[in-house]
XYZ file of C-alpha atoms in Angstrom:
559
model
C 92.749 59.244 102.090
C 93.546 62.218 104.069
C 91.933 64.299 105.828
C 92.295 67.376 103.704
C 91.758 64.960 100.844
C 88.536 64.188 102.435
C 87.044 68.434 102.276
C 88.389 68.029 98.833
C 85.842 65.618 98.449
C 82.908 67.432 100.365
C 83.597 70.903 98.826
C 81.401 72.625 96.464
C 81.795 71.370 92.889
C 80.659 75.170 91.776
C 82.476 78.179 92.427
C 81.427 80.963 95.352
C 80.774 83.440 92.365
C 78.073 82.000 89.905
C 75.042 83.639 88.061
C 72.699 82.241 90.622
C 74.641 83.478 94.136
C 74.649 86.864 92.180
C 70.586 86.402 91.286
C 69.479 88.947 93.729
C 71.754 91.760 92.238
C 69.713 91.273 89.058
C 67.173 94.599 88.080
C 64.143 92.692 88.483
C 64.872 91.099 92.214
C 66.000 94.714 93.117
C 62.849 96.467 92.016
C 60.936 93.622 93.574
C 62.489 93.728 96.648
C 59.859 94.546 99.457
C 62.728 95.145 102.371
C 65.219 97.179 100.196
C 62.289 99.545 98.530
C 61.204 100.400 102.306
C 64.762 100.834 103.293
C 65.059 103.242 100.756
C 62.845 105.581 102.563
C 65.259 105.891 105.208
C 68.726 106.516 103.865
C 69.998 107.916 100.577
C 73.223 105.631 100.745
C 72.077 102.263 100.721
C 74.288 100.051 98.727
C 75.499 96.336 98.187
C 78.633 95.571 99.515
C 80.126 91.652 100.278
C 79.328 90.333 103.572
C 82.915 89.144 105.001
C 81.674 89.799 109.184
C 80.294 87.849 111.453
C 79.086 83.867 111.645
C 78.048 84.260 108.108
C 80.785 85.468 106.804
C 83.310 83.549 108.472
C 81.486 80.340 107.051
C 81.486 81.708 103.496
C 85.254 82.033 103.895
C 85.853 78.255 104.929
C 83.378 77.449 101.796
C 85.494 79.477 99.598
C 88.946 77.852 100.770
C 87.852 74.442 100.627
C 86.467 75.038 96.900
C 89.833 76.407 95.790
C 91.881 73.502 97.753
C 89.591 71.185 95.642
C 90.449 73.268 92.307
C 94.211 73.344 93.240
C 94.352 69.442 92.930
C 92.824 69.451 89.382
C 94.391 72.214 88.441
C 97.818 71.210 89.612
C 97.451 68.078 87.034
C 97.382 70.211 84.159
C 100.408 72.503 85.305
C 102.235 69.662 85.740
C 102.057 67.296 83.320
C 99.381 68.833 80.360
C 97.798 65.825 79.833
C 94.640 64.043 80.006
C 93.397 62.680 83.251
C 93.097 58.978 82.879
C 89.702 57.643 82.607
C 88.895 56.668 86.551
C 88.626 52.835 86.628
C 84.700 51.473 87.480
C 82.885 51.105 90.712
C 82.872 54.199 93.549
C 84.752 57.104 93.027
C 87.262 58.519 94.986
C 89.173 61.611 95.797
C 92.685 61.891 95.953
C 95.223 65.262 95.686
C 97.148 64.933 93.187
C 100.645 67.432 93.396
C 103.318 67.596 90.755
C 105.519 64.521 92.405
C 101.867 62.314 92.199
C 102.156 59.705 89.169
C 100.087 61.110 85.762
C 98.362 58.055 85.915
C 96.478 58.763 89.384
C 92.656 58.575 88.917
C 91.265 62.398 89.112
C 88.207 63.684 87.189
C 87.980 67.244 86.325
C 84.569 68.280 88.077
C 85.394 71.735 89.321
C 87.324 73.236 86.191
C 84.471 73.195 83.440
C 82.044 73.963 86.260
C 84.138 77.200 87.072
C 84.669 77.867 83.088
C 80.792 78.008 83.014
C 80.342 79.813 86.008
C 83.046 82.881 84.342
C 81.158 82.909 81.200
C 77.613 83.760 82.648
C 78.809 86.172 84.945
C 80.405 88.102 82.309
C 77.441 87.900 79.324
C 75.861 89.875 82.346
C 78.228 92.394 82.752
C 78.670 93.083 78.903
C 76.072 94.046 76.270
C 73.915 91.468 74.664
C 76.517 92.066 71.127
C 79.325 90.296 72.899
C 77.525 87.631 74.195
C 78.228 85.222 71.132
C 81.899 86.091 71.396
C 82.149 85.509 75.083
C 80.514 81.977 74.729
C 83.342 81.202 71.406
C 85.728 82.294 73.994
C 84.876 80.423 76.668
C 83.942 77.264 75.242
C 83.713 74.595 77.793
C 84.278 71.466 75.324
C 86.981 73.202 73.661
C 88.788 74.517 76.688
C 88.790 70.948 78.348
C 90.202 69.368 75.675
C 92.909 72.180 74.761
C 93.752 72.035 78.664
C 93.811 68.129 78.628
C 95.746 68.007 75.748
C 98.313 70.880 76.901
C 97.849 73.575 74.051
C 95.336 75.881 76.163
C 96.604 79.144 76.106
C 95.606 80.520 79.474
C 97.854 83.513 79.407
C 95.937 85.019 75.940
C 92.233 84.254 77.722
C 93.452 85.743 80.547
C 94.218 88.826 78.363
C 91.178 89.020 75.970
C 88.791 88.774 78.864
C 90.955 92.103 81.114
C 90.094 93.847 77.872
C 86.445 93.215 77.424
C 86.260 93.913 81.462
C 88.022 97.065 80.976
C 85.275 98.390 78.123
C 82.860 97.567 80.965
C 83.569 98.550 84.325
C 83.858 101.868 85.936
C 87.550 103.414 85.745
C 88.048 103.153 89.342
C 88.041 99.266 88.998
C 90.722 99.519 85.879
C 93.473 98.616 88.501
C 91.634 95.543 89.767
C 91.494 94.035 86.322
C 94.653 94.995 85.503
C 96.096 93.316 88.397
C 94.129 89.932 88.223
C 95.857 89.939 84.403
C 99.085 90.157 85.507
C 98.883 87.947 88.528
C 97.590 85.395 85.982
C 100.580 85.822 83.511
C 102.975 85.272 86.447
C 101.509 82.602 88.104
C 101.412 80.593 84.176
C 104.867 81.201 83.643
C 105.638 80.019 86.694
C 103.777 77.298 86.548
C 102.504 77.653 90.205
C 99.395 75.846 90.813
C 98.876 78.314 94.134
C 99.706 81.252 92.088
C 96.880 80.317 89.753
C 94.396 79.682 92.624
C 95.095 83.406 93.877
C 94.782 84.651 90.190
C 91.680 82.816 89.733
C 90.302 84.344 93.615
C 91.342 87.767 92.456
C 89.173 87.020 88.898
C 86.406 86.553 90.717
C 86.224 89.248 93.171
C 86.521 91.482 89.990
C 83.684 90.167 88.890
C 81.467 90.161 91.926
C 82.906 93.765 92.098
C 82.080 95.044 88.956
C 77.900 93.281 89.223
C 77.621 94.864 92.742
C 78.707 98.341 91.002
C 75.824 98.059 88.600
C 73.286 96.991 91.274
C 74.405 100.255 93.423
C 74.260 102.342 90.024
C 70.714 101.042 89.278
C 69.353 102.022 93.094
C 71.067 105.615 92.274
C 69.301 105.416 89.252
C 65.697 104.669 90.084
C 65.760 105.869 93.604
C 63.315 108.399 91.973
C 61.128 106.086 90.872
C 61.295 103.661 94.113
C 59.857 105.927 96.131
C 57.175 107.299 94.274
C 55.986 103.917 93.975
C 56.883 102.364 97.196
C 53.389 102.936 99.033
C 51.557 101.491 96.518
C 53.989 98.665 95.806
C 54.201 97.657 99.668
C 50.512 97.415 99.678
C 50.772 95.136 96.541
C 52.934 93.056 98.164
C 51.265 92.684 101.038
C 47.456 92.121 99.676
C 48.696 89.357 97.493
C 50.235 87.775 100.720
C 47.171 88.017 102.462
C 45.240 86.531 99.485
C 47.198 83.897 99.554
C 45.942 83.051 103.125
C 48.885 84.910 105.193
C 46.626 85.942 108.611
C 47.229 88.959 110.504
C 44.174 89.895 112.011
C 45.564 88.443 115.462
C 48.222 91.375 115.377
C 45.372 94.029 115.995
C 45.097 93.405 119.436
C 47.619 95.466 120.850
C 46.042 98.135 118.912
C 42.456 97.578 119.735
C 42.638 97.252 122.989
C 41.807 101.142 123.745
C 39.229 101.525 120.456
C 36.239 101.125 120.777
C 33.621 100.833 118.041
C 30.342 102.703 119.586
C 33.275 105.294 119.973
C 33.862 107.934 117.349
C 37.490 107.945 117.843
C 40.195 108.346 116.017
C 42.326 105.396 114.977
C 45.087 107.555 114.110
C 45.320 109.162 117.333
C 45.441 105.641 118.749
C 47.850 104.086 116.660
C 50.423 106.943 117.246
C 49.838 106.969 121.248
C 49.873 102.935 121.424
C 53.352 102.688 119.264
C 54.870 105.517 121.342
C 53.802 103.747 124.512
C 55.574 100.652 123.163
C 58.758 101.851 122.315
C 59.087 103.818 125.819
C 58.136 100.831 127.382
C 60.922 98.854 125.768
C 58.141 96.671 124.700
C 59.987 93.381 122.467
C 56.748 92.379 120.647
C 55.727 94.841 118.474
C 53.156 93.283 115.847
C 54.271 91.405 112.266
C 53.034 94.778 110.116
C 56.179 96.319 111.985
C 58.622 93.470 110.666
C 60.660 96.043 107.837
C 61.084 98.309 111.434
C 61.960 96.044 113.732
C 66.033 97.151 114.039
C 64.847 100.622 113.812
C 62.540 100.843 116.638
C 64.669 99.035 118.733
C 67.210 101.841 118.371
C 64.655 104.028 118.770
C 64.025 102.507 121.951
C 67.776 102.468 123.381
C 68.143 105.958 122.373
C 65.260 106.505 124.363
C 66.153 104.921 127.327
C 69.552 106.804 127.068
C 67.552 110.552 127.111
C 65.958 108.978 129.877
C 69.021 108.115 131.845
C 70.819 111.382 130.556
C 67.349 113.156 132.489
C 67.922 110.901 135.608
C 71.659 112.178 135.655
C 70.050 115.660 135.097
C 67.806 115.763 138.543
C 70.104 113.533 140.420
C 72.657 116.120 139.872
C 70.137 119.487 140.991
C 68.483 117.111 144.152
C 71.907 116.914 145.558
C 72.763 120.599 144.820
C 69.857 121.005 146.903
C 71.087 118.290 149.369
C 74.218 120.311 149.967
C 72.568 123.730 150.238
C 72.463 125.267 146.919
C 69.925 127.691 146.597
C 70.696 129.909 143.454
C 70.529 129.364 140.097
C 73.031 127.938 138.018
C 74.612 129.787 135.285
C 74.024 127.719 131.653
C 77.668 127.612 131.286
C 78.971 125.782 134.334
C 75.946 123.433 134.430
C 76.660 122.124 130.810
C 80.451 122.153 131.752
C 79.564 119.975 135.058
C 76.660 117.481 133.048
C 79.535 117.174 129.970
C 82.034 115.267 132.278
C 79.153 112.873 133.607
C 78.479 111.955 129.970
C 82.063 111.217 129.831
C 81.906 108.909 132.107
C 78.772 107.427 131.182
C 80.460 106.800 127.438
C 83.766 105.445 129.213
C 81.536 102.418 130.724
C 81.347 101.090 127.035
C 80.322 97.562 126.679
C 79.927 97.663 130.416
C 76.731 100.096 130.628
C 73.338 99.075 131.559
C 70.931 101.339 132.293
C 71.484 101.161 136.043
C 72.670 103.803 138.672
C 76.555 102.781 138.207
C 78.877 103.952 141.505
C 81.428 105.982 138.786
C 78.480 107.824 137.382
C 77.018 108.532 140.999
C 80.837 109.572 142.288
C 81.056 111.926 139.517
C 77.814 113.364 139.960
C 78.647 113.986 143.512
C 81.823 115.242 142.331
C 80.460 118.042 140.220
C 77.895 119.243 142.928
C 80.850 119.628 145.894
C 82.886 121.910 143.342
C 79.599 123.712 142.534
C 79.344 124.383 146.208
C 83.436 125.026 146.638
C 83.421 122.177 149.135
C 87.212 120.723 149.604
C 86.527 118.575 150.600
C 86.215 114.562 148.741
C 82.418 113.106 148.185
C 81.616 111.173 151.344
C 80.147 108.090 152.127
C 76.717 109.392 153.701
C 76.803 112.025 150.082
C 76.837 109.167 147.550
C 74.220 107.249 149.411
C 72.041 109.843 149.257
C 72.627 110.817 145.863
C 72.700 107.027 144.610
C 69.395 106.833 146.108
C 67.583 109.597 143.975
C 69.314 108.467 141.178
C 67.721 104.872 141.618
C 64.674 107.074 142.262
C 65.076 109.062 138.964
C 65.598 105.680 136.719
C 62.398 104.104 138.265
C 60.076 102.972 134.961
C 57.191 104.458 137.003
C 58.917 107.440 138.730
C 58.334 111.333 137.388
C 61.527 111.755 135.894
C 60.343 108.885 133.066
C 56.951 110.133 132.881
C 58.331 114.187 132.042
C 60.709 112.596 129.363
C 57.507 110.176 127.849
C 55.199 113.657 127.779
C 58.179 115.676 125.998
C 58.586 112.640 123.674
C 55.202 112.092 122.872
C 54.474 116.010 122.099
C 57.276 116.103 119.653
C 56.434 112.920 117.684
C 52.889 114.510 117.349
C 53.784 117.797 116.152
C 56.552 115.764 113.566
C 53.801 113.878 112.493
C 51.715 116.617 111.708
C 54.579 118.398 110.206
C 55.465 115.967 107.899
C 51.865 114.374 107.486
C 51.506 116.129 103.612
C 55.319 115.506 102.618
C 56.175 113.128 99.919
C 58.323 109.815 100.913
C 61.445 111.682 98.771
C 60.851 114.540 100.925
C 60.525 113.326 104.387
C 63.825 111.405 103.298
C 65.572 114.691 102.701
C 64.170 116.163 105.783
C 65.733 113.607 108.076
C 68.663 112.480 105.439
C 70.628 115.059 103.629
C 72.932 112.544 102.640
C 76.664 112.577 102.676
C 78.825 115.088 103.804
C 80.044 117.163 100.722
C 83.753 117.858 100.428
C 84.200 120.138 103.210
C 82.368 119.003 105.451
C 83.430 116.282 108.511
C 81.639 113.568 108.687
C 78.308 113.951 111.123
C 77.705 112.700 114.290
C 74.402 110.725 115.317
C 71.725 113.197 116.888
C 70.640 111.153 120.071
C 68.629 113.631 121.016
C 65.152 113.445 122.368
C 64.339 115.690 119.606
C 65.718 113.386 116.531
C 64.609 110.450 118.197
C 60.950 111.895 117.707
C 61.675 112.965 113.936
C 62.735 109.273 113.508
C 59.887 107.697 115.016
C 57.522 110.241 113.944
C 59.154 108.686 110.302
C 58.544 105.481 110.998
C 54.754 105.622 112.372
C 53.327 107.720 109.129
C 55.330 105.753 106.686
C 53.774 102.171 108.206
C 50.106 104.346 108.724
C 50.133 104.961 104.899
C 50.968 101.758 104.308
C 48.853 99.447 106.637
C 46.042 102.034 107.667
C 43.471 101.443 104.710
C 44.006 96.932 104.677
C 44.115 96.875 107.852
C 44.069 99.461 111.000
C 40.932 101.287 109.013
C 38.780 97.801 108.920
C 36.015 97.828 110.482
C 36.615 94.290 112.889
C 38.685 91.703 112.337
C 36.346 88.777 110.748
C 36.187 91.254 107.829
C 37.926 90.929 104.491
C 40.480 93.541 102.846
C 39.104 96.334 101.216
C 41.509 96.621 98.557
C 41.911 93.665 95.788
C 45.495 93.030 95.460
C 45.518 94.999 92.458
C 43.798 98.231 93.491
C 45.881 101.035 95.223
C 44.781 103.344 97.295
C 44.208 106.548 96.625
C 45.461 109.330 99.611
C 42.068 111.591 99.070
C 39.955 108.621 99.197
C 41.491 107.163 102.677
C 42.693 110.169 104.124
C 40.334 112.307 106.987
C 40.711 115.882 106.568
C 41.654 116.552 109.731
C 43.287 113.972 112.405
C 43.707 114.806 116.410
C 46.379 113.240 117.746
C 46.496 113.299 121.667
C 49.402 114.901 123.593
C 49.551 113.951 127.054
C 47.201 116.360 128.473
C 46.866 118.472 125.681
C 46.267 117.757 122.031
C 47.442 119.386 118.847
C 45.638 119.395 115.472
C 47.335 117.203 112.935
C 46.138 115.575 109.237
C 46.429 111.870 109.030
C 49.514 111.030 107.253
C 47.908 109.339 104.314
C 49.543 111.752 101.731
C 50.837 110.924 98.419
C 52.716 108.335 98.953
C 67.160 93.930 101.256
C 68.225 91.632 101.450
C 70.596 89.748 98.459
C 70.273 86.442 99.632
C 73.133 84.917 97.015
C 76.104 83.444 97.991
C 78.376 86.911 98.370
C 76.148 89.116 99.952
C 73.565 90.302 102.826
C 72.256 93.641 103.701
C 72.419 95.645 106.402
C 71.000 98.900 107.012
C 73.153 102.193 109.119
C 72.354 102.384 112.307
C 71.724 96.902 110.971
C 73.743 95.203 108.452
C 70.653 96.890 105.732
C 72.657 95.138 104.484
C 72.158 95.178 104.431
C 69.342 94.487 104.865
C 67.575 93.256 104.951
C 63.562 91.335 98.964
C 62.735 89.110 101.778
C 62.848 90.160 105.071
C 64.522 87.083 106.442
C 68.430 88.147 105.694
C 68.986 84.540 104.321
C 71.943 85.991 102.614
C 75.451 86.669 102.074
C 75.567 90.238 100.945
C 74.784 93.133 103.122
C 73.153 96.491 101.736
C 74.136 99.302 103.851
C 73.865 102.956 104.140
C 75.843 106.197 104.706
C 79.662 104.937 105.525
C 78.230 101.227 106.269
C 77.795 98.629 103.464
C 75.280 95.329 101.530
């Protein structure tokens, strides 16, 4: 036996497309899916989309050719000869190819064909209505077929054609062409009697129809977006007090917020909760607490975003200290400086791959560059310049130095006063505050905001989202050896949970704010996994894991 004969042997007997690998694209498993309902509050695009990239991918693709390999040698005895496989003789089984030059009498059993005849005729009966069903299981008949295929008389070509037109009642009119095409391809590759032909018919037959089911799961998230988020606190909560009733402990994750309340205090937990997650993501801390698991990819781009205003500020006072190194005394008109601090960000975005948050010697040269044509020197940076200027720039990126500390205060203010902004806003609305969705017709497509500004709106987002959800079963509890105060089934109510008024602490000033208790994945199948825009949602990211194939994605990225 050969070696390819041999992954014949080890493939899957099922094809990559089946009703169960498409299980999670299924109404039920999307409205119960915890991840992709509180992705949902983040992006208006989110969609499925197969998962071809990465480890994953590549592995579903070797899967997938060593199937079809498998169904080329038992579907390459029919093309040939249209007859009956023999009966295999008794005692192991084994795998051999069989090609058109093989004798008819060479021992193959047709595992993969009715398997894949099956597989076709559940997809479908859930692509068409339930009045078709009957006529899609006459149709595709797995008895009947195998014995109209073993005995030659199968008439592939008019299946082929029937099922284009029931497809073609279905599916949206931009997928017309696809079906259209797999028909044809399949007449051609009959007549021809090409086995590969077939295969790649067969391939395309199946991507229709793992098209046409991820169409419907995108249309039904359009759909009930609405509804989603209405819901969502309430579900989340659900979801979460029937964990912990089922013995899932968390009360270990309070410590990082505990460790500044204290109970003969009358302090506010809000106010605590808000300063201790800002303090984590500035510090670039990597173990932010379980309840924060649906966040995780979004506050760690939170965090490098961060760190880039903070190196952008570094570049910022390098660049006036050694104006002041070389003499400058006057101001600096708006224009020129934003001219000068544009061609350091150039450089900074030419490192690429390459860029750490470090004081790099082509960011330092340039800086030094700008300041001598500031101060019409002629002459080139020198040596004794750049040292100097490398060394405040060091200085500037310190994690304890001022620079940081002005850019934490600034950050800190403006996720407050977000907070507070937003505190009263509906889940649909915050979304539209921070989301508009896609650009309409005229406009180019937009640009991420890296500001220090929309990283506050975004984690301001994030922090009163997770305080509705977690604040009354579990940052509201009075110590941790108590029990939830919510029964799985009760949902909380904003007015009851809700203080009136909230302070949340600015640096050394504070601003009023209300507590954001207001009214308030991934498809793990064999096709698909989810990523999200900005990580692949997606994509998620149902369970939380991404254990599958698909991808749900948002704006111009994918499920």
């Amino acid at each position: 036996m050969t070696e390819e004969d041999g992954r014949s042997c080890t493939a899957s007997l099922d094809p990559p497309i089946t009703k169960e690998s498409l299980n999670e694209l299924e109404l039920n498993k999307i409205v119960s899916d915890a991840r992709l309902r509180h992705d949902l509050n983040f992006e208006h695009e989110i969609m499925f989309r197969p998962n071809t990239l990465g480890s994953r991918g590549a592995n579903k693709k070797r899967e997938e050719d060593r199937y079809f390999k498998a169904l080329a040698n038992e579907l390459d005895r029919y093309i040939s000869h249209g007859t009956s496989p023999p009966t295999p003789p008794s005692g192991p089984r084994t795998c051999s190819a069989t090609s058109k030059q093989s004798s008819p009498t060479s021992p193959i059993t047709p595992e993969r064909v009715p398997r894949m005849i099956t597989a076709i005729r559940e997809v479908v009966k859930t692509l068409v209505p339930a009045a078709k069903w009957e006529m899609v299981d006459d149709q595709f008949d797995v008895d009947l077929r195998m014995q109209e295929l073993e005995n030659g008389i199968c008439d592939m070509a008019r299946l082929i054609e029937w099922l284009g037109e029931l497809l073609l009642c279905s599916c949206s009119p931009m997928r017309d062409s696809m079906v259209m095409a797999m028909v044809t391809r399949t007449r051609e590759a009959i007549t021809a009697q090409d086995t590969h032909q077939l295969v790649n018919a067969i391939k395309d037959l199946f991507s229709v129809l793992e098209t046409m089911k991820l169409d419907v799961a995108n249309h039904q998230i359009r759909y009930l977006r609405l509804y989603l988020l209405q819901d969502g606190i309430e579900f989340e909560q659900s979801q979460i007090l029937s964990r912990m009733t089922a013995g899932w402990k968390i009360d270990h994750e309070r410590h990082w917020f505990e460790t500044t309340y204290d109970d003969s205090e009358e302090e506010d937990r809000y106010s605590i909760f808000m300063d201790r997650s800002v303090e984590r993501i500035v510090l670039r801390s990597d173990d932010f607490p379980m309840t924060f698991a649906a966040d995780y990819e979004r506050l760690q781009a939170i965090q490098q975003g961060f760190q880039l205003c903070h190196y952008h500020a570094a570049c910022v006072a390098t660049f006036r200290g050694t104006l002041h190194h070389l003499g400058w005394r006057r101001s600096l008109a708006d224009q020129s400086y934003a001219q000068s601090m544009r061609k350091v960000w150039a450089v900074i975005a030419g490192l690429g791959q390459d860029f750490a948050f470090k004081p790099h010697s082509s960011v330092v040269l340039q800086i030094v560059t700008e300041a001598f044509q500031v101060c019409n020197i002629p002459a080139l940076p020198d040596h004794n310049t750049c040292l100097y200027t490398y060394r405040l720039f060091k200085e500037a990126l310190d994690d304890s130095g001022d620079v940081k500390g002005r850019v934490w205060d600034e950050f800190a203010r403006m996720v407050g006063l977000e907070a507070d902004f937003i505190c009263d806003m509906t889940p649909l609305e915050i979304l539209n505050r921070y989301d508009p969705g896609p650009p309409g017709p005229g406009e180019s497509s937009r640009k991420a905001d890296l500001s220090l500004e929309s990283l506050a709106r975004r984690t301001a987002h994030v922090l009163v989202l997770h305080w509705r959800v977690w604040a009354p079963i579990f940052y509201n509890r009075p110590s941790p050896g108590s029990s939830p105060v919510m029964s799985p089934t009760t949902t909380v109510s904003p007015e009851q949970e809700m203080s009136e008024r909230r302070r949340v602490h600015v640096s050394d000033s504070s601003v009023e704010a209300r507590g954001p208790l207001g009214p308030g994945t991934a498809y793990r199948g064999q096709t698909v996994s989810r990523r999200g825009r900005g990580k692949g949602y997606a994509p998620g990211s149902g369970s939380s894991d991404g254990g599958g194939d698909s991808e749900v994605k948002g704006g111009t990225s994918s499920l």
